[in-house]
Amino acid sequence: MTRQYGIIGHPLAHSLSPLVHNWGFSRFGIDGHYEACDTPPEALSAFMARFRQIPMAGLSVTIPHKTAVMAYADAVTDLGLEVGAVNTLYWRGNVLWAENTDVEGFCRPLVEAGLSVGAALVLGCGGAARAVVVGLKRLGASRIAVTGRTREKAEALAGAFDLEVVDWEARADYPAQLCVNATPMGMLGRLEALSPYPSERLGPGQAVYDLVYNPRLTRFAAEAGHAGATVVSGLDMFVYQAVEQFRLWTGRVLPAEELRPLLMQALYGEALARG
């Protein structure tokens, strides 16, 4: 019998998760099917009731449900509790667990690039920023500061994780060796022309990590590369959080070196994927 998986969030029109996981099922010969289930907040309770009735074998969770869905799990991992948000539901026996694989997704590219974190500045204070902060702490960052255009939100995040707070207007004055963009600035569409950081303050010896991966090269990443900074792509975070989800569900490890070009082709076109 085909095992059912899916992703919930709202909106979900452009989710790449079905491509990733259905490819994984095919690659390993697993009888599974994964689909996008657009679920507005008011429909979450009814969906989770159906999730258990079917029952579905696993679930990815994205905005706006990463915190609310925790109440529908039987247990939440220590990491999920630490972050205060989860993105994966999986079964162990008859127990439905909630986990956060975004932290692993964030950390893995930095480890593979051999980058020492040092002092880090997190640009943005939403849900993605929480996973970033926990990841930076796990990597042993010497200092972590958060900044956002709304001071109150930055202070709330800083208070939850014992961070420094930097005024948005003074963000370039913070001595960051790593700057992480956890805002939607640079995202394909109406935000594409924006960057969260002044280009004139970027340079060699810095690293930037842009969680936005569409377009392939955001303004922030392009300006950082031009200035001689090391650039880490948010696509790698997406790849590794999905690899960890698939492992939790199936015990199999998706090969990132095969998955990455598949996603690049879907996002940017075949010519760029080959390049």
PDB file of C-alpha atoms in Angstrom:
ATOM      1  CA  MET A   1       0.000   0.000   0.000  1.00  0.00           C
ATOM      2  CA  THR A   2       1.348   3.404  -0.995  1.00  0.00           C
ATOM      3  CA  ARG A   3       2.468   5.460   2.001  1.00  0.00           C
ATOM      4  CA  GLN A   4       1.190   9.027   1.940  1.00  0.00           C
ATOM      5  CA  TYR A   5       3.326  12.083   2.745  1.00  0.00           C
ATOM      6  CA  GLY A   6       2.822  15.769   2.216  1.00  0.00           C
ATOM      7  CA  ILE A   7       3.552  19.373   3.085  1.00  0.00           C
ATOM      8  CA  ILE A   8       1.207  21.830   4.744  1.00  0.00           C
ATOM      9  CA  GLY A   9       1.471  25.605   4.593  1.00  0.00           C
ATOM     10  CA  HIS A  10      -0.218  28.566   2.976  1.00  0.00           C
ATOM     11  CA  PRO A  11       0.386  29.439   0.220  1.00  0.00           C
ATOM     12  CA  LEU A  12       2.122  26.444  -1.365  1.00  0.00           C
ATOM     13  CA  ALA A  13       1.888  27.073  -5.102  1.00  0.00           C
ATOM     14  CA  HIS A  14       5.651  27.045  -5.683  1.00  0.00           C
ATOM     15  CA  SER A  15       6.788  24.405  -3.185  1.00  0.00           C
ATOM     16  CA  LEU A  16       9.685  22.242  -4.381  1.00  0.00           C
ATOM     17  CA  SER A  17       9.146  19.629  -1.673  1.00  0.00           C
ATOM     18  CA  PRO A  18       6.948  17.323  -3.807  1.00  0.00           C
ATOM     19  CA  LEU A  19       9.678  17.253  -6.479  1.00  0.00           C
ATOM     20  CA  VAL A  20      12.334  16.388  -3.899  1.00  0.00           C
ATOM     21  CA  HIS A  21      10.552  13.637  -2.016  1.00  0.00           C
ATOM     22  CA  ASN A  22       8.801  11.959  -4.933  1.00  0.00           C
ATOM     23  CA  TRP A  23      12.190  11.832  -6.663  1.00  0.00           C
ATOM     24  CA  GLY A  24      13.597  10.240  -3.517  1.00  0.00           C
ATOM     25  CA  PHE A  25      10.869   7.593  -3.406  1.00  0.00           C
ATOM     26  CA  SER A  26      11.509   6.767  -7.046  1.00  0.00           C
ATOM     27  CA  ARG A  27      15.277   6.626  -6.603  1.00  0.00           C
ATOM     28  CA  PHE A  28      15.083   4.158  -3.714  1.00  0.00           C
ATOM     29  CA  GLY A  29      12.115   2.184  -5.041  1.00  0.00           C
ATOM     30  CA  ILE A  30       9.903   3.181  -2.127  1.00  0.00           C
ATOM     31  CA  ASP A  31       6.132   2.918  -2.536  1.00  0.00           C
ATOM     32  CA  GLY A  32       5.389   6.443  -1.367  1.00  0.00           C
ATOM     33  CA  HIS A  33       3.655   9.546  -2.652  1.00  0.00           C
ATOM     34  CA  TYR A  34       4.136  13.154  -1.503  1.00  0.00           C
ATOM     35  CA  GLU A  35       1.807  16.046  -2.292  1.00  0.00           C
ATOM     36  CA  ALA A  36       1.334  19.701  -1.426  1.00  0.00           C
ATOM     37  CA  CYS A  37      -1.673  20.319   0.830  1.00  0.00           C
ATOM     38  CA  ASP A  38      -2.422  24.035   0.877  1.00  0.00           C
ATOM     39  CA  THR A  39      -3.761  24.583   4.383  1.00  0.00           C
ATOM     40  CA  PRO A  40      -4.795  28.019   5.656  1.00  0.00           C
ATOM     41  CA  PRO A  41      -4.621  28.490   9.440  1.00  0.00           C
ATOM     42  CA  GLU A  42      -8.325  27.947   9.985  1.00  0.00           C
ATOM     43  CA  ALA A  43      -8.090  24.515   8.314  1.00  0.00           C
ATOM     44  CA  LEU A  44      -5.152  23.188  10.354  1.00  0.00           C
ATOM     45  CA  SER A  45      -7.194  21.352  12.977  1.00  0.00           C
ATOM     46  CA  ALA A  46      -9.322  19.533  10.402  1.00  0.00           C
ATOM     47  CA  PHE A  47      -6.258  18.598   8.358  1.00  0.00           C
ATOM     48  CA  MET A  48      -4.448  17.141  11.373  1.00  0.00           C
ATOM     49  CA  ALA A  49      -7.519  15.042  12.193  1.00  0.00           C
ATOM     50  CA  ARG A  50      -7.408  13.612   8.646  1.00  0.00           C
ATOM     51  CA  PHE A  51      -3.627  13.120   8.963  1.00  0.00           C
ATOM     52  CA  ARG A  52      -4.203  10.679  11.816  1.00  0.00           C
ATOM     53  CA  GLN A  53      -7.272   9.024  10.283  1.00  0.00           C
ATOM     54  CA  ILE A  54      -5.615   8.100   6.956  1.00  0.00           C
ATOM     55  CA  PRO A  55      -2.980   7.874   8.552  1.00  0.00           C
ATOM     56  CA  MET A  56      -0.259   9.749   6.666  1.00  0.00           C
ATOM     57  CA  ALA A  57       3.299   8.493   7.120  1.00  0.00           C
ATOM     58  CA  GLY A  58       5.001  11.869   7.402  1.00  0.00           C
ATOM     59  CA  LEU A  59       4.530  15.578   6.973  1.00  0.00           C
ATOM     60  CA  SER A  60       6.590  18.644   6.113  1.00  0.00           C
ATOM     61  CA  VAL A  61       5.429  21.878   7.721  1.00  0.00           C
ATOM     62  CA  THR A  62       6.052  25.410   6.526  1.00  0.00           C
ATOM     63  CA  ILE A  63       4.736  28.932   7.095  1.00  0.00           C
ATOM     64  CA  PRO A  64       2.442  29.694   8.904  1.00  0.00           C
ATOM     65  CA  HIS A  65       2.142  26.400  10.827  1.00  0.00           C
ATOM     66  CA  LYS A  66       5.629  25.738  12.244  1.00  0.00           C
ATOM     67  CA  THR A  67       4.653  26.666  15.776  1.00  0.00           C
ATOM     68  CA  ALA A  68       0.919  25.882  15.808  1.00  0.00           C
ATOM     69  CA  VAL A  69       1.390  22.302  14.558  1.00  0.00           C
ATOM     70  CA  MET A  70       3.417  21.398  17.658  1.00  0.00           C
ATOM     71  CA  ALA A  71       0.158  21.147  19.626  1.00  0.00           C
ATOM     72  CA  TYR A  72      -1.035  18.328  17.339  1.00  0.00           C
ATOM     73  CA  ALA A  73       2.021  16.088  17.871  1.00  0.00           C
ATOM     74  CA  ASP A  74       2.329  13.508  20.649  1.00  0.00           C
ATOM     75  CA  ALA A  75       5.886  14.593  21.410  1.00  0.00           C
ATOM     76  CA  VAL A  76       8.305  17.349  20.378  1.00  0.00           C
ATOM     77  CA  THR A  77      12.061  16.773  20.226  1.00  0.00           C
ATOM     78  CA  ASP A  78      14.402  18.787  22.419  1.00  0.00           C
ATOM     79  CA  LEU A  79      15.602  20.631  19.327  1.00  0.00           C
ATOM     80  CA  GLY A  80      12.063  21.485  18.280  1.00  0.00           C
ATOM     81  CA  LEU A  81      11.375  22.855  21.756  1.00  0.00           C
ATOM     82  CA  GLU A  82      14.615  24.832  21.740  1.00  0.00           C
ATOM     83  CA  VAL A  83      13.801  26.485  18.424  1.00  0.00           C
ATOM     84  CA  GLY A  84      10.140  26.906  19.277  1.00  0.00           C
ATOM     85  CA  ALA A  85       9.141  25.732  15.810  1.00  0.00           C
ATOM     86  CA  VAL A  86       9.118  22.468  13.832  1.00  0.00           C
ATOM     87  CA  ASN A  87       9.005  21.576  10.161  1.00  0.00           C
ATOM     88  CA  THR A  88       8.700  17.768  10.224  1.00  0.00           C
ATOM     89  CA  LEU A  89       6.255  15.238  11.653  1.00  0.00           C
ATOM     90  CA  TYR A  90       7.214  11.569  11.739  1.00  0.00           C
ATOM     91  CA  TRP A  91       6.088   8.376  13.467  1.00  0.00           C
ATOM     92  CA  ARG A  92       8.066   6.180  15.838  1.00  0.00           C
ATOM     93  CA  GLY A  93       5.751   3.305  16.587  1.00  0.00           C
ATOM     94  CA  ASN A  94       2.420   4.870  17.493  1.00  0.00           C
ATOM     95  CA  VAL A  95       3.977   8.146  18.666  1.00  0.00           C
ATOM     96  CA  LEU A  96       3.812  11.184  16.375  1.00  0.00           C
ATOM     97  CA  TRP A  97       6.969  13.250  16.822  1.00  0.00           C
ATOM     98  CA  ALA A  98       7.612  16.844  15.777  1.00  0.00           C
ATOM     99  CA  GLU A  99      11.152  17.809  14.769  1.00  0.00           C
ATOM    100  CA  ASN A 100      13.044  20.763  13.322  1.00  0.00           C
ATOM    101  CA  THR A 101      15.379  19.877  10.436  1.00  0.00           C
ATOM    102  CA  ASP A 102      15.984  23.521   9.477  1.00  0.00           C
ATOM    103  CA  VAL A 103      18.799  23.718  12.022  1.00  0.00           C
ATOM    104  CA  GLU A 104      20.640  20.812  10.383  1.00  0.00           C
ATOM    105  CA  GLY A 105      19.895  22.326   6.991  1.00  0.00           C
ATOM    106  CA  PHE A 106      21.399  25.642   8.072  1.00  0.00           C
ATOM    107  CA  CYS A 107      24.506  24.218   9.745  1.00  0.00           C
ATOM    108  CA  ARG A 108      25.576  21.609   7.204  1.00  0.00           C
ATOM    109  CA  PRO A 109      26.655  24.013   4.393  1.00  0.00           C
ATOM    110  CA  LEU A 110      28.779  26.048   6.824  1.00  0.00           C
ATOM    111  CA  VAL A 111      30.477  22.909   8.123  1.00  0.00           C
ATOM    112  CA  GLU A 112      31.110  21.589   4.612  1.00  0.00           C
ATOM    113  CA  ALA A 113      32.559  24.952   3.551  1.00  0.00           C
ATOM    114  CA  GLY A 114      34.905  24.865   6.535  1.00  0.00           C
ATOM    115  CA  LEU A 115      33.770  28.297   7.702  1.00  0.00           C
ATOM    116  CA  SER A 116      34.389  29.342  11.297  1.00  0.00           C
ATOM    117  CA  VAL A 117      31.419  31.341  12.482  1.00  0.00           C
ATOM    118  CA  GLY A 118      33.008  33.855  14.867  1.00  0.00           C
ATOM    119  CA  ALA A 119      30.747  36.872  15.389  1.00  0.00           C
ATOM    120  CA  ALA A 120      27.462  36.526  13.514  1.00  0.00           C
ATOM    121  CA  LEU A 121      24.714  38.961  12.634  1.00  0.00           C
ATOM    122  CA  VAL A 122      21.225  37.645  11.879  1.00  0.00           C
ATOM    123  CA  LEU A 123      19.245  39.937   9.611  1.00  0.00           C
ATOM    124  CA  GLY A 124      15.571  39.383  10.384  1.00  0.00           C
ATOM    125  CA  CYS A 125      13.682  38.090  13.389  1.00  0.00           C
ATOM    126  CA  GLY A 126      10.961  35.781  12.074  1.00  0.00           C
ATOM    127  CA  GLY A 127      10.623  32.022  12.273  1.00  0.00           C
ATOM    128  CA  ALA A 128      13.611  31.275  10.034  1.00  0.00           C
ATOM    129  CA  ALA A 129      15.800  33.422  12.256  1.00  0.00           C
ATOM    130  CA  ARG A 130      15.045  31.196  15.253  1.00  0.00           C
ATOM    131  CA  ALA A 131      16.485  28.127  13.517  1.00  0.00           C
ATOM    132  CA  VAL A 132      19.472  30.193  12.369  1.00  0.00           C
ATOM    133  CA  VAL A 133      20.197  31.344  15.922  1.00  0.00           C
ATOM    134  CA  VAL A 134      20.047  27.807  17.334  1.00  0.00           C
ATOM    135  CA  GLY A 135      22.309  26.641  14.506  1.00  0.00           C
ATOM    136  CA  LEU A 136      24.837  29.399  15.199  1.00  0.00           C
ATOM    137  CA  LYS A 137      24.900  28.479  18.874  1.00  0.00           C
ATOM    138  CA  ARG A 138      25.514  24.828  17.992  1.00  0.00           C
ATOM    139  CA  LEU A 139      28.396  25.860  15.733  1.00  0.00           C
ATOM    140  CA  GLY A 140      29.994  27.790  18.578  1.00  0.00           C
ATOM    141  CA  ALA A 141      29.553  31.368  17.381  1.00  0.00           C
ATOM    142  CA  SER A 142      31.549  33.705  19.619  1.00  0.00           C
ATOM    143  CA  ARG A 143      28.873  36.430  19.444  1.00  0.00           C
ATOM    144  CA  ILE A 144      25.395  36.561  17.944  1.00  0.00           C
ATOM    145  CA  ALA A 145      23.406  39.710  17.277  1.00  0.00           C
ATOM    146  CA  VAL A 146      20.004  40.120  15.703  1.00  0.00           C
ATOM    147  CA  THR A 147      18.599  43.087  13.838  1.00  0.00           C
ATOM    148  CA  GLY A 148      15.278  43.859  12.214  1.00  0.00           C
ATOM    149  CA  ARG A 149      13.320  46.794  10.939  1.00  0.00           C
ATOM    150  CA  THR A 150      10.968  46.414  13.910  1.00  0.00           C
ATOM    151  CA  ARG A 151      13.004  46.891  17.070  1.00  0.00           C
ATOM    152  CA  GLU A 152      10.383  45.218  19.290  1.00  0.00           C
ATOM    153  CA  LYS A 153      10.526  41.972  17.282  1.00  0.00           C
ATOM    154  CA  ALA A 154      14.326  41.950  17.412  1.00  0.00           C
ATOM    155  CA  GLU A 155      14.237  42.468  21.161  1.00  0.00           C
ATOM    156  CA  ALA A 156      11.749  39.622  21.581  1.00  0.00           C
ATOM    157  CA  LEU A 157      13.984  37.219  19.660  1.00  0.00           C
ATOM    158  CA  ALA A 158      17.082  38.412  21.494  1.00  0.00           C
ATOM    159  CA  GLY A 159      15.354  37.928  24.839  1.00  0.00           C
ATOM    160  CA  ALA A 160      14.345  34.373  23.982  1.00  0.00           C
ATOM    161  CA  PHE A 161      17.900  33.345  23.068  1.00  0.00           C
ATOM    162  CA  ASP A 162      20.103  35.776  25.041  1.00  0.00           C
ATOM    163  CA  LEU A 163      21.395  37.667  21.990  1.00  0.00           C
ATOM    164  CA  GLU A 164      22.663  41.146  21.308  1.00  0.00           C
ATOM    165  CA  VAL A 165      20.298  43.575  19.598  1.00  0.00           C
ATOM    166  CA  VAL A 166      21.510  45.932  16.883  1.00  0.00           C
ATOM    167  CA  ASP A 167      19.480  48.815  15.478  1.00  0.00           C
ATOM    168  CA  TRP A 168      18.596  48.245  11.818  1.00  0.00           C
ATOM    169  CA  GLU A 169      20.210  51.555  10.838  1.00  0.00           C
ATOM    170  CA  ALA A 170      23.451  50.521  12.594  1.00  0.00           C
ATOM    171  CA  ARG A 171      23.609  46.928  11.365  1.00  0.00           C
ATOM    172  CA  ALA A 172      26.686  47.514   9.179  1.00  0.00           C
ATOM    173  CA  ASP A 173      28.614  48.773  12.218  1.00  0.00           C
ATOM    174  CA  TYR A 174      28.412  45.417  13.979  1.00  0.00           C
ATOM    175  CA  PRO A 175      31.736  43.514  13.559  1.00  0.00           C
ATOM    176  CA  ALA A 176      30.192  40.446  11.937  1.00  0.00           C
ATOM    177  CA  GLN A 177      32.320  37.771  10.301  1.00  0.00           C
ATOM    178  CA  LEU A 178      29.106  36.095   9.117  1.00  0.00           C
ATOM    179  CA  CYS A 179      25.923  37.887   8.024  1.00  0.00           C
ATOM    180  CA  VAL A 180      22.814  35.749   7.571  1.00  0.00           C
ATOM    181  CA  ASN A 181      19.836  37.049   5.619  1.00  0.00           C
ATOM    182  CA  ALA A 182      16.700  35.615   7.229  1.00  0.00           C
ATOM    183  CA  THR A 183      14.432  38.255   5.678  1.00  0.00           C
ATOM    184  CA  PRO A 184      12.513  37.954   2.376  1.00  0.00           C
ATOM    185  CA  MET A 185      14.570  40.780   0.872  1.00  0.00           C
ATOM    186  CA  GLY A 186      15.925  39.736  -2.522  1.00  0.00           C
ATOM    187  CA  MET A 187      13.199  37.183  -3.186  1.00  0.00           C
ATOM    188  CA  LEU A 188      12.072  36.796  -6.778  1.00  0.00           C
ATOM    189  CA  GLY A 189       9.285  39.248  -7.509  1.00  0.00           C
ATOM    190  CA  ARG A 190       8.678  42.605  -5.893  1.00  0.00           C
ATOM    191  CA  LEU A 191      11.525  42.196  -3.378  1.00  0.00           C
ATOM    192  CA  GLU A 192      14.168  41.145  -5.916  1.00  0.00           C
ATOM    193  CA  ALA A 193      15.809  44.581  -6.129  1.00  0.00           C
ATOM    194  CA  LEU A 194      16.349  44.782  -2.364  1.00  0.00           C
ATOM    195  CA  SER A 195      19.321  43.792  -0.232  1.00  0.00           C
ATOM    196  CA  PRO A 196      19.294  43.636   3.568  1.00  0.00           C
ATOM    197  CA  TYR A 197      22.859  44.937   3.934  1.00  0.00           C
ATOM    198  CA  PRO A 198      24.832  47.927   2.580  1.00  0.00           C
ATOM    199  CA  SER A 199      27.111  46.759  -0.238  1.00  0.00           C
ATOM    200  CA  GLU A 200      29.866  49.211   0.649  1.00  0.00           C
ATOM    201  CA  ARG A 201      30.369  47.464   4.016  1.00  0.00           C
ATOM    202  CA  LEU A 202      30.994  44.033   2.495  1.00  0.00           C
ATOM    203  CA  GLY A 203      34.465  42.746   1.790  1.00  0.00           C
ATOM    204  CA  PRO A 204      37.119  40.002   2.027  1.00  0.00           C
ATOM    205  CA  GLY A 205      37.225  38.118   5.299  1.00  0.00           C
ATOM    206  CA  GLN A 206      33.440  38.163   5.610  1.00  0.00           C
ATOM    207  CA  ALA A 207      30.947  35.444   4.805  1.00  0.00           C
ATOM    208  CA  VAL A 208      27.311  35.949   3.874  1.00  0.00           C
ATOM    209  CA  TYR A 209      24.575  33.328   3.960  1.00  0.00           C
ATOM    210  CA  ASP A 210      21.405  34.226   2.089  1.00  0.00           C
ATOM    211  CA  LEU A 211      18.449  32.002   2.926  1.00  0.00           C
ATOM    212  CA  VAL A 212      16.703  33.357  -0.181  1.00  0.00           C
ATOM    213  CA  TYR A 213      17.589  31.063  -3.105  1.00  0.00           C
ATOM    214  CA  ASN A 214      15.312  32.282  -5.882  1.00  0.00           C
ATOM    215  CA  PRO A 215      16.707  34.045  -7.867  1.00  0.00           C
ATOM    216  CA  ARG A 216      19.872  31.989  -8.023  1.00  0.00           C
ATOM    217  CA  LEU A 217      21.998  35.052  -7.226  1.00  0.00           C
ATOM    218  CA  THR A 218      20.251  37.597  -5.033  1.00  0.00           C
ATOM    219  CA  ARG A 219      21.400  41.186  -4.932  1.00  0.00           C
ATOM    220  CA  PHE A 220      22.894  40.565  -1.472  1.00  0.00           C
ATOM    221  CA  ALA A 221      24.839  37.521  -2.650  1.00  0.00           C
ATOM    222  CA  ALA A 222      25.956  39.204  -5.885  1.00  0.00           C
ATOM    223  CA  GLU A 223      27.246  42.299  -4.087  1.00  0.00           C
ATOM    224  CA  ALA A 224      28.979  40.173  -1.453  1.00  0.00           C
ATOM    225  CA  GLY A 225      30.722  38.063  -4.081  1.00  0.00           C
ATOM    226  CA  HIS A 226      31.796  41.149  -6.018  1.00  0.00           C
ATOM    227  CA  ALA A 227      33.271  42.592  -2.807  1.00  0.00           C
ATOM    228  CA  GLY A 228      35.318  39.445  -2.162  1.00  0.00           C
ATOM    229  CA  ALA A 229      33.202  37.935   0.598  1.00  0.00           C
ATOM    230  CA  THR A 230      32.449  34.199   0.809  1.00  0.00           C
ATOM    231  CA  VAL A 231      28.876  33.405  -0.223  1.00  0.00           C
ATOM    232  CA  VAL A 232      26.771  30.479   1.042  1.00  0.00           C
ATOM    233  CA  SER A 233      23.574  29.679  -0.859  1.00  0.00           C
ATOM    234  CA  GLY A 234      20.232  29.167   0.830  1.00  0.00           C
ATOM    235  CA  LEU A 235      19.529  26.392  -1.669  1.00  0.00           C
ATOM    236  CA  ASP A 236      21.958  24.219   0.268  1.00  0.00           C
ATOM    237  CA  MET A 237      19.952  24.784   3.455  1.00  0.00           C
ATOM    238  CA  PHE A 238      16.814  23.661   1.625  1.00  0.00           C
ATOM    239  CA  VAL A 239      18.612  20.581   0.298  1.00  0.00           C
ATOM    240  CA  TYR A 240      19.932  19.438   3.664  1.00  0.00           C
ATOM    241  CA  GLN A 241      16.744  20.046   5.629  1.00  0.00           C
ATOM    242  CA  ALA A 242      14.963  17.864   3.049  1.00  0.00           C
ATOM    243  CA  VAL A 243      17.673  15.185   3.264  1.00  0.00           C
ATOM    244  CA  GLU A 244      17.148  15.018   7.030  1.00  0.00           C
ATOM    245  CA  GLN A 245      13.340  14.836   6.634  1.00  0.00           C
ATOM    246  CA  PHE A 246      13.633  11.952   4.202  1.00  0.00           C
ATOM    247  CA  ARG A 247      15.982  10.121   6.577  1.00  0.00           C
ATOM    248  CA  LEU A 248      13.523  10.476   9.461  1.00  0.00           C
ATOM    249  CA  TRP A 249      10.719   9.052   7.324  1.00  0.00           C
ATOM    250  CA  THR A 250      12.512   6.277   5.479  1.00  0.00           C
ATOM    251  CA  GLY A 251      15.926   5.672   7.034  1.00  0.00           C
ATOM    252  CA  ARG A 252      17.476   6.427   3.620  1.00  0.00           C
ATOM    253  CA  VAL A 253      19.867   9.302   2.857  1.00  0.00           C
ATOM    254  CA  LEU A 254      19.131  11.309  -0.265  1.00  0.00           C
ATOM    255  CA  PRO A 255      22.365  12.050  -2.167  1.00  0.00           C
ATOM    256  CA  ALA A 256      22.741  15.833  -2.069  1.00  0.00           C
ATOM    257  CA  GLU A 257      25.056  15.774  -5.089  1.00  0.00           C
ATOM    258  CA  GLU A 258      22.187  14.368  -7.170  1.00  0.00           C
ATOM    259  CA  LEU A 259      19.414  16.395  -5.574  1.00  0.00           C
ATOM    260  CA  ARG A 260      21.083  19.791  -5.973  1.00  0.00           C
ATOM    261  CA  PRO A 261      21.220  19.782  -9.814  1.00  0.00           C
ATOM    262  CA  LEU A 262      17.632  18.515  -9.939  1.00  0.00           C
ATOM    263  CA  LEU A 263      16.528  21.551  -7.954  1.00  0.00           C
ATOM    264  CA  MET A 264      18.721  23.917  -9.923  1.00  0.00           C
ATOM    265  CA  GLN A 265      17.121  22.735 -13.139  1.00  0.00           C
ATOM    266  CA  ALA A 266      13.641  23.208 -11.696  1.00  0.00           C
ATOM    267  CA  LEU A 267      14.446  26.660 -10.341  1.00  0.00           C
ATOM    268  CA  TYR A 268      16.822  28.182 -12.837  1.00  0.00           C
ATOM    269  CA  GLY A 269      16.636  26.136 -16.032  1.00  0.00           C
ATOM    270  CA  GLU A 270      18.599  23.318 -17.582  1.00  0.00           C
ATOM    271  CA  ALA A 271      21.441  25.439 -18.943  1.00  0.00           C
ATOM    272  CA  LEU A 272      22.277  26.835 -15.511  1.00  0.00           C
ATOM    273  CA  ALA A 273      21.964  23.419 -13.889  1.00  0.00           C
ATOM    274  CA  ARG A 274      24.625  22.096 -16.249  1.00  0.00           C
ATOM    275  CA  GLY A 275      26.792  25.122 -15.645  1.00  0.00           C
TER     276      GLY A 275
END
